Coordinates of C-alpha atoms in Angstrom, one line a residue:
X1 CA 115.7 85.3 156.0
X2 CA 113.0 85.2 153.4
X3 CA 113.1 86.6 150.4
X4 CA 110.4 88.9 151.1
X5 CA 112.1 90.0 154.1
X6 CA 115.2 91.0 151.9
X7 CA 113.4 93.2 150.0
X8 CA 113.5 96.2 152.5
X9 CA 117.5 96.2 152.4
X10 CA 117.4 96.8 148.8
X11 CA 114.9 99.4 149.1
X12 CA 117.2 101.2 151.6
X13 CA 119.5 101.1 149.1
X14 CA 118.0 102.2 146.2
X15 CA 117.4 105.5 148.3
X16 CA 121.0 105.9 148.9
X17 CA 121.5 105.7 145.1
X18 CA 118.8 107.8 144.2
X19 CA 120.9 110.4 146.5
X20 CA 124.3 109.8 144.8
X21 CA 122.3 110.3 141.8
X22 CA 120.8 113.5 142.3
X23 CA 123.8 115.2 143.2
X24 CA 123.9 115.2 146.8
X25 CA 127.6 115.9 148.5
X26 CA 129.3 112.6 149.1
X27 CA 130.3 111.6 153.0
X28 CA 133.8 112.8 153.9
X29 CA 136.0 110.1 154.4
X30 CA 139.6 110.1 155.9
X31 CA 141.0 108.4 152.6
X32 CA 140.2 107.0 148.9
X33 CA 138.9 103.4 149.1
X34 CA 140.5 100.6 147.9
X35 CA 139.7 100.2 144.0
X36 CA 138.7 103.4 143.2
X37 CA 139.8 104.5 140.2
X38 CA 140.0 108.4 141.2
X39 CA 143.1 110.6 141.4
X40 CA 145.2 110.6 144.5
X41 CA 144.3 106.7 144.8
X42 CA 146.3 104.6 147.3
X43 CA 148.0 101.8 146.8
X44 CA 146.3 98.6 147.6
X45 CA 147.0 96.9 150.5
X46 CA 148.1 93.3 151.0
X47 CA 146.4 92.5 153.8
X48 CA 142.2 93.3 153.4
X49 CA 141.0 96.0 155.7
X50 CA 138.6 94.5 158.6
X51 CA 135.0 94.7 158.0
X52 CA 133.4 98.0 158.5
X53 CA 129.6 98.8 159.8
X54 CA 127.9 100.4 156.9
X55 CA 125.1 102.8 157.0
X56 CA 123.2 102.8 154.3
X57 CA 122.7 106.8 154.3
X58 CA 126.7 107.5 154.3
X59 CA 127.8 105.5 151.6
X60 CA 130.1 107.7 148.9
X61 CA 129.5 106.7 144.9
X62 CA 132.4 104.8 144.1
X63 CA 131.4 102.5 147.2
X64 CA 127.7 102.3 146.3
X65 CA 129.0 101.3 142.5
X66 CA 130.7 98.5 144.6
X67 CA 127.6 97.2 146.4
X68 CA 125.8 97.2 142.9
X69 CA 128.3 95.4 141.1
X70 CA 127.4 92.5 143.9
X71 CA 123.6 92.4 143.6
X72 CA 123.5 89.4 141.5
X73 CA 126.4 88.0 144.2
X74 CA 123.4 89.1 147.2
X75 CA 120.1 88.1 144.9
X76 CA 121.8 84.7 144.5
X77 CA 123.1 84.4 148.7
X78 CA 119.0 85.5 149.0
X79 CA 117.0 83.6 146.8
X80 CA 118.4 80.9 145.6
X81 CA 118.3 81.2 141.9
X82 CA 121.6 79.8 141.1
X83 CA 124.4 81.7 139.4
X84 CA 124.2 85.4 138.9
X85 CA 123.2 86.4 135.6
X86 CA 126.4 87.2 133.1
X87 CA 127.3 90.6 132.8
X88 CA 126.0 93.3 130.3
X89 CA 129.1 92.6 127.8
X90 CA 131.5 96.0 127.7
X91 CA 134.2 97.2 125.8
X92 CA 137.7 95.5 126.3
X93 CA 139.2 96.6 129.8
X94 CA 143.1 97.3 130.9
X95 CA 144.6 95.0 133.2
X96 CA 144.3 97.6 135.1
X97 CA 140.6 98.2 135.4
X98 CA 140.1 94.7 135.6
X99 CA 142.3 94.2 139.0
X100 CA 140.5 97.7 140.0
X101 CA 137.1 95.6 139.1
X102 CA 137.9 92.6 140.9
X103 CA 139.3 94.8 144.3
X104 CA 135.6 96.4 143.6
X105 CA 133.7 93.0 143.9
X106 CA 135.7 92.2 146.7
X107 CA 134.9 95.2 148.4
X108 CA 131.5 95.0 147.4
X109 CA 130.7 91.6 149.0
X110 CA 132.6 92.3 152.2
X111 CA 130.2 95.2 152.3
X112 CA 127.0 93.3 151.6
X113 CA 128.2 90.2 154.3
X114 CA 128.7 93.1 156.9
X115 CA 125.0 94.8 155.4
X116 CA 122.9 91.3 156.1
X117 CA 124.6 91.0 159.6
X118 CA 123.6 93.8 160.8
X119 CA 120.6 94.7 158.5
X120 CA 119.2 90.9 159.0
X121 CA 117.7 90.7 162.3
X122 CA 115.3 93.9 162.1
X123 CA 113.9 92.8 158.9
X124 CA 113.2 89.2 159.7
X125 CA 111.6 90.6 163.4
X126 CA 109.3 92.8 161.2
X127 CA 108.3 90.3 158.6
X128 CA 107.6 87.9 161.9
X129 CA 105.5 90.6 162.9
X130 CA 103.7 91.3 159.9
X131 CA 102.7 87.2 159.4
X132 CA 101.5 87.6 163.0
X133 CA 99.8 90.5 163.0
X134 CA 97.8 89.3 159.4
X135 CA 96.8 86.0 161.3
X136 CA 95.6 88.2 164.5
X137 CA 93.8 90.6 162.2
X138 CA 92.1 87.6 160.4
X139 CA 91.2 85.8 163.3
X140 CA 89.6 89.1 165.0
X141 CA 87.4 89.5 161.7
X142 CA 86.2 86.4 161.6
X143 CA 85.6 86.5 165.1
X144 CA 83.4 90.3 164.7
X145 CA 81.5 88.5 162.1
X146 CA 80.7 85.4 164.4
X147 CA 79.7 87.5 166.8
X148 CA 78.4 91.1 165.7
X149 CA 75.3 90.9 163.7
X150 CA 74.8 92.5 160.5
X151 CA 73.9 96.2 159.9
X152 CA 69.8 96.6 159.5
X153 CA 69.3 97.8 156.2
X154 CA 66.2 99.2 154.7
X155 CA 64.8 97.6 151.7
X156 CA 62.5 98.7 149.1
X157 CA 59.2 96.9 149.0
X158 CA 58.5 94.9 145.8
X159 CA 55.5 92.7 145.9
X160 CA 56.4 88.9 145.6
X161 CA 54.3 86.7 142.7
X162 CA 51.8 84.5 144.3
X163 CA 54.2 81.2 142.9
X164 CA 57.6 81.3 142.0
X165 CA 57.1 77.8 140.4
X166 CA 55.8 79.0 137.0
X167 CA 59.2 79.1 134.5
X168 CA 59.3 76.7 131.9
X169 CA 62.1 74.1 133.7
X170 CA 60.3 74.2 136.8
X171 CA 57.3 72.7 134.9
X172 CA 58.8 70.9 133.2
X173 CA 60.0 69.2 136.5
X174 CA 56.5 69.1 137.8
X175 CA 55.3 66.9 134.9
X176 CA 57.9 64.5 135.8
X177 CA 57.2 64.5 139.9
X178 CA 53.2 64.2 138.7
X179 CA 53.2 60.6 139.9
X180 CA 51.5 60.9 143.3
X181 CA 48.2 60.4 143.8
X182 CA 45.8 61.8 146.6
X183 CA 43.7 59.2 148.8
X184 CA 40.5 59.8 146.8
X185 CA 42.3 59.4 143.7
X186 CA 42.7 62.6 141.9
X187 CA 46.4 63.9 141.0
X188 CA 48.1 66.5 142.5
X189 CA 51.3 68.8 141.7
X190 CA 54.4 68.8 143.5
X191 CA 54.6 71.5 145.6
X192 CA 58.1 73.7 145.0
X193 CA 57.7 77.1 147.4
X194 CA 59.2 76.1 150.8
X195 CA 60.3 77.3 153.6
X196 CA 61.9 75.3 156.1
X197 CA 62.9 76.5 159.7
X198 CA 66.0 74.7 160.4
X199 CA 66.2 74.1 164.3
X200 CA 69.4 72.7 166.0
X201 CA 70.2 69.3 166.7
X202 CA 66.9 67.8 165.5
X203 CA 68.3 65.8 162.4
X204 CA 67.2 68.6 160.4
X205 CA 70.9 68.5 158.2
X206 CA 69.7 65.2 157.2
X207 CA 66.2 66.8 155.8
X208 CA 68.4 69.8 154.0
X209 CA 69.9 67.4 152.1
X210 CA 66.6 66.2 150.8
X211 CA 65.6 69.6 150.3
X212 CA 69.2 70.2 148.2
X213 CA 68.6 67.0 146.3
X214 CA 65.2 68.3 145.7
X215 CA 65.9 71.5 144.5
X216 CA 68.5 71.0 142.4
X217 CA 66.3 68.2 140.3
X218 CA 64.1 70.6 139.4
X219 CA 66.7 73.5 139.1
X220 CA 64.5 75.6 141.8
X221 CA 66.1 79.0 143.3
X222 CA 67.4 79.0 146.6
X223 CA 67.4 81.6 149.1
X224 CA 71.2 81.0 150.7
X225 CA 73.3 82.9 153.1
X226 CA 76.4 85.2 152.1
X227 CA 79.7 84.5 153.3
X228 CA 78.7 81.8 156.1
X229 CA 76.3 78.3 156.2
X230 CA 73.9 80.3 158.4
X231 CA 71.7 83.6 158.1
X232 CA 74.2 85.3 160.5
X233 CA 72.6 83.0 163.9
X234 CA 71.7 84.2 166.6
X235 CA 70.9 87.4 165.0
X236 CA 67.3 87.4 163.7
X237 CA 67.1 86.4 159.8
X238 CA 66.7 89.9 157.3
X239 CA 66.2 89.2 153.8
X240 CA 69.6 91.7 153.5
X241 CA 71.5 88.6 154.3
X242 CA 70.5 86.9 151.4
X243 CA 73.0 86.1 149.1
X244 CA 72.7 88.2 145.9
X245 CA 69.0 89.6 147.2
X246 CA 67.5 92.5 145.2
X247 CA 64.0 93.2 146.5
X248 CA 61.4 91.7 144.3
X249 CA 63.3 88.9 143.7
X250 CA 61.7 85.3 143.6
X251 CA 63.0 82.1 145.4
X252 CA 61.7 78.5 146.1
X253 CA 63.5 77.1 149.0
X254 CA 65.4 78.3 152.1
X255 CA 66.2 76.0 154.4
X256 CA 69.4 77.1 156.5
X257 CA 69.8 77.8 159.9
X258 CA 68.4 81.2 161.5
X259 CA 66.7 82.8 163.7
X260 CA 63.1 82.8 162.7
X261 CA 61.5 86.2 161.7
X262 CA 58.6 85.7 159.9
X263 CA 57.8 88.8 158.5
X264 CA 60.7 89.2 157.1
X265 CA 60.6 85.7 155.8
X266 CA 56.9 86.5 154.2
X267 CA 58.0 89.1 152.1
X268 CA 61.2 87.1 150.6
X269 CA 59.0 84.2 149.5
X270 CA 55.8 83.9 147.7
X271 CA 52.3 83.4 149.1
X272 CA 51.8 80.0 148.1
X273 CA 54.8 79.0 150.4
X274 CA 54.7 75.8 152.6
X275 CA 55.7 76.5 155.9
X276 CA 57.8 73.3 157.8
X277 CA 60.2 72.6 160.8
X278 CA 61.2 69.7 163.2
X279 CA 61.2 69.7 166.9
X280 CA 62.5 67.2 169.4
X281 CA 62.2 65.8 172.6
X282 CA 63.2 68.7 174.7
X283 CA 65.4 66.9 177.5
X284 CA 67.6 65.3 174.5
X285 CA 67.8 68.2 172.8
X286 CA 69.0 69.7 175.6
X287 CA 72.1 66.8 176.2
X288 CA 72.9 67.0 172.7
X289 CA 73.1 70.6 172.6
X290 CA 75.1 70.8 175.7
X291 CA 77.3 68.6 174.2
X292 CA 78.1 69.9 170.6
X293 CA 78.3 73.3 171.8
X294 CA 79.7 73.1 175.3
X295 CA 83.9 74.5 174.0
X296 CA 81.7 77.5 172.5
X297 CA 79.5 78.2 176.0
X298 CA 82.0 80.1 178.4
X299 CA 79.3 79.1 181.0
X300 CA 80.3 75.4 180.9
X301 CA 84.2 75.8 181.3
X302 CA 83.4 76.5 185.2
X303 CA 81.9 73.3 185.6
X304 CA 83.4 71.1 188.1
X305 CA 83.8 67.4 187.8
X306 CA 83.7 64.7 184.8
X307 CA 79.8 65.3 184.2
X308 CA 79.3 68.1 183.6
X309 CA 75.8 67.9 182.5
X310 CA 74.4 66.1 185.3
X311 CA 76.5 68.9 187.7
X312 CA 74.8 71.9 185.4
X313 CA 71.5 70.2 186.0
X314 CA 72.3 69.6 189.8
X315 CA 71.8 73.6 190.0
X316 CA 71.2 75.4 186.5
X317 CA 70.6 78.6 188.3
X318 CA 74.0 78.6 190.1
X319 CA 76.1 78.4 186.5
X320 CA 73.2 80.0 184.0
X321 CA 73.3 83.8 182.6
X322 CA 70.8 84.6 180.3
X323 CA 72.8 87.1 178.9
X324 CA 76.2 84.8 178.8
X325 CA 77.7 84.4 175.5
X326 CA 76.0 81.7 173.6
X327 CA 73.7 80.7 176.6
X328 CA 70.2 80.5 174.3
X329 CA 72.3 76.8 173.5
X330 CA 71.4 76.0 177.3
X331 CA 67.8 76.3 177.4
X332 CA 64.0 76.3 175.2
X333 CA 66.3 76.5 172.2
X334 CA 63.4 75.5 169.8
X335 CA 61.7 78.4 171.5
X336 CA 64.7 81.0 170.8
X337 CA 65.5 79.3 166.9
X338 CA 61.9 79.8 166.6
X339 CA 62.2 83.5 167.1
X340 CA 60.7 84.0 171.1
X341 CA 62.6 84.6 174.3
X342 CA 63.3 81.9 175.4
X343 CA 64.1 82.9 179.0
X344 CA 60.7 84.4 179.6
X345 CA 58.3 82.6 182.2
X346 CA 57.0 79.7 181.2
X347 CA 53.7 80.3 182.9
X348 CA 53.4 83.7 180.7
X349 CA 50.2 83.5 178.9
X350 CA 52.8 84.8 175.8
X351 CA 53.8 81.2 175.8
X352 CA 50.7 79.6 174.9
X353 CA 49.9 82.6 172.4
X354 CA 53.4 82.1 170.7
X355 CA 52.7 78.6 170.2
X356 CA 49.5 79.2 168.6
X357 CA 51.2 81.3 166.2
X358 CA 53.6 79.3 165.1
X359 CA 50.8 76.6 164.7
X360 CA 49.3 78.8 162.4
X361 CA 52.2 79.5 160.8
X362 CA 53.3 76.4 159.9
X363 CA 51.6 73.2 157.8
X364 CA 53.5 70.8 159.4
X365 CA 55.6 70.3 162.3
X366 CA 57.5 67.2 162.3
X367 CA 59.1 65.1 164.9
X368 CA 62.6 63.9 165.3
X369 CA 61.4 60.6 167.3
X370 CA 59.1 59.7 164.1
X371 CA 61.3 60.5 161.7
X372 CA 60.3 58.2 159.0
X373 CA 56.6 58.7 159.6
X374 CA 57.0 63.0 159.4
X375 CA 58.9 62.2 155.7
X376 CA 56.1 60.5 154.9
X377 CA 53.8 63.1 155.7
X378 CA 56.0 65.8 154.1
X379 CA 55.7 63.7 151.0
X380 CA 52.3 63.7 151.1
X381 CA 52.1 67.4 152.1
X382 CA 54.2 68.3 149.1
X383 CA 52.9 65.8 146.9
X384 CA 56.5 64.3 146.1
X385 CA 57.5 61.1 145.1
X386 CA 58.8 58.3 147.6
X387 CA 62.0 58.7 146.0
X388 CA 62.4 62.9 147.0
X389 CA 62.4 61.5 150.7
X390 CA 64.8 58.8 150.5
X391 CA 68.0 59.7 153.0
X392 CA 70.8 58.7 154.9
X393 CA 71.6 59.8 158.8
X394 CA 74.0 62.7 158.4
X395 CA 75.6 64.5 161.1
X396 CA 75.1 61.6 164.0
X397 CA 77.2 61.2 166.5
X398 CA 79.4 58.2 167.7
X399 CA 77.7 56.6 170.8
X400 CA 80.4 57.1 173.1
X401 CA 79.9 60.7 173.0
X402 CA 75.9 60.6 174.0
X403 CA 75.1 61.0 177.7
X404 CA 72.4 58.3 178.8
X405 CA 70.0 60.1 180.4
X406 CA 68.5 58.9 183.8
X407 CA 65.5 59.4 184.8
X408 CA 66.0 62.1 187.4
X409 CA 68.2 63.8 184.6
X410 CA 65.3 63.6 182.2
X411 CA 62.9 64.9 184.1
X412 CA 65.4 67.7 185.2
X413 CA 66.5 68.5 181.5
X414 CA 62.4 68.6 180.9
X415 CA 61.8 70.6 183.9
X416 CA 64.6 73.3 182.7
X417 CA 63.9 73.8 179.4
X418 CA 60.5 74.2 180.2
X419 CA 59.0 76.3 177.7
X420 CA 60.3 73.5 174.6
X421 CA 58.6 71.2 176.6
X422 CA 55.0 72.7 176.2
X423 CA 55.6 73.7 172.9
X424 CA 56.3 69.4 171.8
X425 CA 53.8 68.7 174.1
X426 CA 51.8 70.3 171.3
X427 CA 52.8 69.6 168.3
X428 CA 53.5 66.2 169.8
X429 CA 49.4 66.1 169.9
X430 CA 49.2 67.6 166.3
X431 CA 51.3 65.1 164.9
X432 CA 49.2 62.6 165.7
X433 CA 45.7 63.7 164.8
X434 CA 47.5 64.2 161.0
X435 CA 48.5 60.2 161.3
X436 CA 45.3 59.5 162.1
X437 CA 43.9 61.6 159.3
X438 CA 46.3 60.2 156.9
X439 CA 45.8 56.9 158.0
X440 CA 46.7 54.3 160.6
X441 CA 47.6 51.5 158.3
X442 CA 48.7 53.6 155.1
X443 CA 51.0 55.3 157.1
X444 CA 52.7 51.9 158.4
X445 CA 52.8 50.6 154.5
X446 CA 54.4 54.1 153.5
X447 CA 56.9 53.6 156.5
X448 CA 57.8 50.2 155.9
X449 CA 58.4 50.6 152.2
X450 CA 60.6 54.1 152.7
X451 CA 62.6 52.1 155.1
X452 CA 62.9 49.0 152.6
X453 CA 63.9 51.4 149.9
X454 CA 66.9 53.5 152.3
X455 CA 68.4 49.9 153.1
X456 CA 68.1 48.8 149.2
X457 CA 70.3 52.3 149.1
X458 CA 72.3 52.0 151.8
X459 CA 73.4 48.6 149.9
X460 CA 73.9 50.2 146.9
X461 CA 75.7 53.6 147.8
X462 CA 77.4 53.2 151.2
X463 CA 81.2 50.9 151.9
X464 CA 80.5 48.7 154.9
X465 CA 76.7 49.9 155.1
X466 CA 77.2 52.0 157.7
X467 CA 78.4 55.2 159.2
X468 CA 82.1 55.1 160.4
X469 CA 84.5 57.7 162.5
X470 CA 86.0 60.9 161.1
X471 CA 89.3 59.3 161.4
X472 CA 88.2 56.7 159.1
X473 CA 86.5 58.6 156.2
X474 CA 88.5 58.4 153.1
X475 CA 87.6 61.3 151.0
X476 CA 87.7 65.3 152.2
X477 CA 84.9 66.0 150.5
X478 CA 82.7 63.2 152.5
X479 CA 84.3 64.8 156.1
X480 CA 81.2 66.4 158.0
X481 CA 82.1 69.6 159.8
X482 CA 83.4 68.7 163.4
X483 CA 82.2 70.2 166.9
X484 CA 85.3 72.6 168.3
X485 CA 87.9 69.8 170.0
X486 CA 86.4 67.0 168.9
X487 CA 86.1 64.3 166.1
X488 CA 82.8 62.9 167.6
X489 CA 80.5 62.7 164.4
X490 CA 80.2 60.0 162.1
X491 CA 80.3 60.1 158.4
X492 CA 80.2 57.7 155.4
X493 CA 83.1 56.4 152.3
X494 CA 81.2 55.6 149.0
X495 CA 81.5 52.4 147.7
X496 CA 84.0 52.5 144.9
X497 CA 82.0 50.6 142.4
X498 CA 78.4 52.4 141.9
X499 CA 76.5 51.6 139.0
X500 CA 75.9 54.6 136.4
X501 CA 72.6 55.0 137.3
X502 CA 72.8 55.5 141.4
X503 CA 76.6 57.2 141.2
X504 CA 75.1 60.7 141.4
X505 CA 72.2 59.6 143.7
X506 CA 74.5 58.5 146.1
X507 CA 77.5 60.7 146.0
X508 CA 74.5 63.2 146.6
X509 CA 73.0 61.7 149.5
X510 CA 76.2 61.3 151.2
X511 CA 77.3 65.2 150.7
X512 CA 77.8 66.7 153.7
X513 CA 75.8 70.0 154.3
X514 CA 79.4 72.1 153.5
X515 CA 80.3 70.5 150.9
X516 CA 77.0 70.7 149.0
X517 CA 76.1 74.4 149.9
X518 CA 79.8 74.6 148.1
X519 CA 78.5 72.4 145.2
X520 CA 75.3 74.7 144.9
X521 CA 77.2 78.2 144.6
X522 CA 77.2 79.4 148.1
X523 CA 79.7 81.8 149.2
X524 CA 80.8 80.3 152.0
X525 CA 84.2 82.6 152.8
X526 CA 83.2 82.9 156.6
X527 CA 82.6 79.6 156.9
X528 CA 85.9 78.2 155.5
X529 CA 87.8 81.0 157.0
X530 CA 86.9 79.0 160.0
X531 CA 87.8 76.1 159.3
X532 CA 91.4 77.4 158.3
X533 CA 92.1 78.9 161.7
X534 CA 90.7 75.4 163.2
X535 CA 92.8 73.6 161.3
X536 CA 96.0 75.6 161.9
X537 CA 95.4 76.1 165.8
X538 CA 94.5 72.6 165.7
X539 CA 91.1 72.8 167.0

């Protein structure tokens, strides 16, 4: 029994004293006790009596003075603290008050063996069901704030500044970025108000950690999430969510995942604000979503067969509900993260209007499949140094765990996610017309010479140069967070001996997106709540 558990006998108890006490009548009873030291007392018998059920609301004084003189005999049997404590001294007894005392302790721990017998089981089948019923209750709370989003509230509307860039360590950080230089040759400032729209499974945890690395150079203010890694997704993003918000507020950067709502974003961030997100080839967006999210889409467990992807894509229609619990995962998902329904028609003239929008919306869209060449044109965007872009591959997955796509699968993961499709048709056209406005040949220079400077890094920072299983990774704090069931993406072990000057540069750089938002202040209770009840279930 634990020692918790025991506590309820002794309050039971303390009642039954509290009655003696007060002068309620004593229980009849057939014939003094042994021990007691009362008139008409019998003589003690040489054989002890067989034990006797007690109730705890019949017991008479002389034999509740028995049970207390074996608490310390009970707290010891209970907890474990060694000997009973020695007595509160007295004056000299008789010899025969002390063979009355001992008859008493002996009466008093045949009472208390015969209490934890049958008091025992009822209190350890209560405290069983209290530890149960905490983890049920914790589990269904973090499950309602998974899944229920947050209550709308109305804000009072303060107008942002035009820049929050303008306090004195922030300019100071901007004189020491001032390095880049335009194409005609005239300098330019760093640019520190950004927003960007985190989309899923575009690489985009690899650019947050720029943005982190960023930020916290030039001790910028971020706009993070309360309780959780994410502005409550799927719900659409409300400045409420904010951690610590009060309207009026100023912040730089805010760069986790949500669903986009871009008036409500406008009026959390100033006017000078650079707008930026990341798409990606919609087909392998679509196998890596299906993949990393599948044990959290009820709509895949009925999937017959090994494959299930290629047996979903056999017939999406026969398995998809638009209205099934995480089913925005399953198709235009850039469309839905991007704020739009994404099960609308894709011939809808709304489509082509929405995607306007969020061309105007945004200075630059950049594309997973020219990674290197979009950091290149976010540098020059921003006007950051080549340094602010450097970066390691964070959240990839092992290769056994990537569907190879075959043609006919392609063109059917294209065909179903439809909407996504147009939409980096687009921007796939936009991208390109700004690399031929930034240049051909600069841009391959710029390329080649990020590239040369992440393997000088990669040297430098990372043991073995390369990425290696979860199983494999050394320290907690370098453990990237897992998809549910799995162990399928990769993660990195620091070299042990790092120069002075690159330790925090790499230790940064290799910082899971968790671990960091920890680092940086965020409250992430939600998050890790998660995590405990993975962990414990085994998940």
């Amino acid at each position: 029994m634990s020692p918790l558990c025991s506590l309820g006998g002794w309050r039971d108890g303390a009642f039954a004293a509290a009655r003696v006490a007060a002068g309620a009548p004593a229980a009849p009873r057939s014939a003094p006790r042994a021990g007691s030291a009362g008139r008409g007392a019998q003589p003690h018998s040489a054989s002890p009596s067989p034990p006797r059920r007690v109730r705890w609301g019949r017991i008479s004084g002389d034999g509740l003075g028995r049970v207390g003189s074996g608490w310390g005999l009970l707290w010891e049997s209970l907890f474990h603290v060694g000997a009973a404590s020695p007595p509160t001294p007295h004056a000299p007894a008789s010899r025969g008050e002390e063979r009355d005392g001992q008859r008493g302790a002996a009466g008093a721990k045949e009472e208390v063996t015969t209490m934890l017998q049958h008091h025992g089981k009822p209190w350890r089948s209560m405290c069983k069901g209290l530890v149960l019923g905490t983890l049920l209750t914790s589990f269904m709370l973090l499950l309602y704030s998974y899944a229920v989003p947050p209550l709308q509230v109305s804000l009072t509307e303060i107008p942002i500044p035009y820049s929050c860039s303008s306090s004195p360590a922030q300019a100071k950080g901007r004189v020491v970025a001032n390095g880049t230089r335009s194409p005609s040759g005239g300098g330019c400032r760093p640019k520190l108000d950004i927003m960007f729209m985190k989309t899923h499974k575009t690489a985009s945890s690899t650019i947050l950690n720029i943005l982190f690395r960023f930020g916290e150079k030039h001790r910028l203010k971020f706009a993070f999430p309360n309780g959780r890694n994410d502005f409550y997704y799927p719900s659409y993003f409300e400045r409420s969510q904010v951690q610590h918000y009060r309207p009026g507020m100023c912040f730089n950067i805010i760069c986790n995942h949500m669903r986009f709502h871009y008036q409500e974003v406008r009026k959390l961030l100033p006017a000078d604000t650079t707008f930026v997100t990341v798409l990606r080839d919609p087909a392998y967006l679509f196998e890596s979503s299906f993949h990393y999210f599948g044990r959290v889409i009820p709509l895949t467990w009925k999937l017959p067969g090994e494959d299930k992807l290629a047996e979903f894509l056999r017939d999406p229609w026969h398995y998809y509900d638009p209205n099934g619990f995480n089913a925005h995962y399953l198709q235009n998902l850039l469309f839905f993260d991007l704020g739009y329904d994404n099960n609308m028609n894709a011939d809808s003239p709304l489509v082509e209007q929405h995607i306007q929008e969020i061309d105007q919306r945004f200075h630059l869209v950049m594309l997973l499949e020219y990674f290197d060449e979009s950091l290149v044109l976010l540098k020059d965007l921003l006007c950051w140094q080549l340094e602010d872009i450097l970066y390691f591959k964070l959240n990839a997955r092992k290769g056994s765990t990537i569907s190879r796509l075959t043609p006919e699968l392609y063109e059917k993961a294209t065909s179903w996610n439809l909407i996504d499709a147009k939409l980096y048709r687009y921007f796939n056209a936009t991208f390109w017309r700004k690399v031929e406005a930034y240049g051909r040949e600069r841009m391959a220079k710029d390329v080649a010479e990020l590239q040369q400077e992440n393997e000088k890094m990669k040297s430098i920072c990372i043991d073995g140069g390369h990425a290696v299983d979860a199983s494999a990774i050394q320290e907690s704090s370098m453990q990237p967070w897992q998809p549910l069931g799995e162990k399928s993406i990769l993660g990195y072990n620091l070299k042990k001996k790092i120069n002075k000057k690159h330790q925090k540069l790499c230790r940064k750089m290799l910082t899971p997106e968790i671990q960091y938002l920890t680092d940086l202040g965020v409250n992430l209770w939600i998050t890790k709540l998660w995590s405990w009840v993975r962990d414990f279930l085994k998940w």
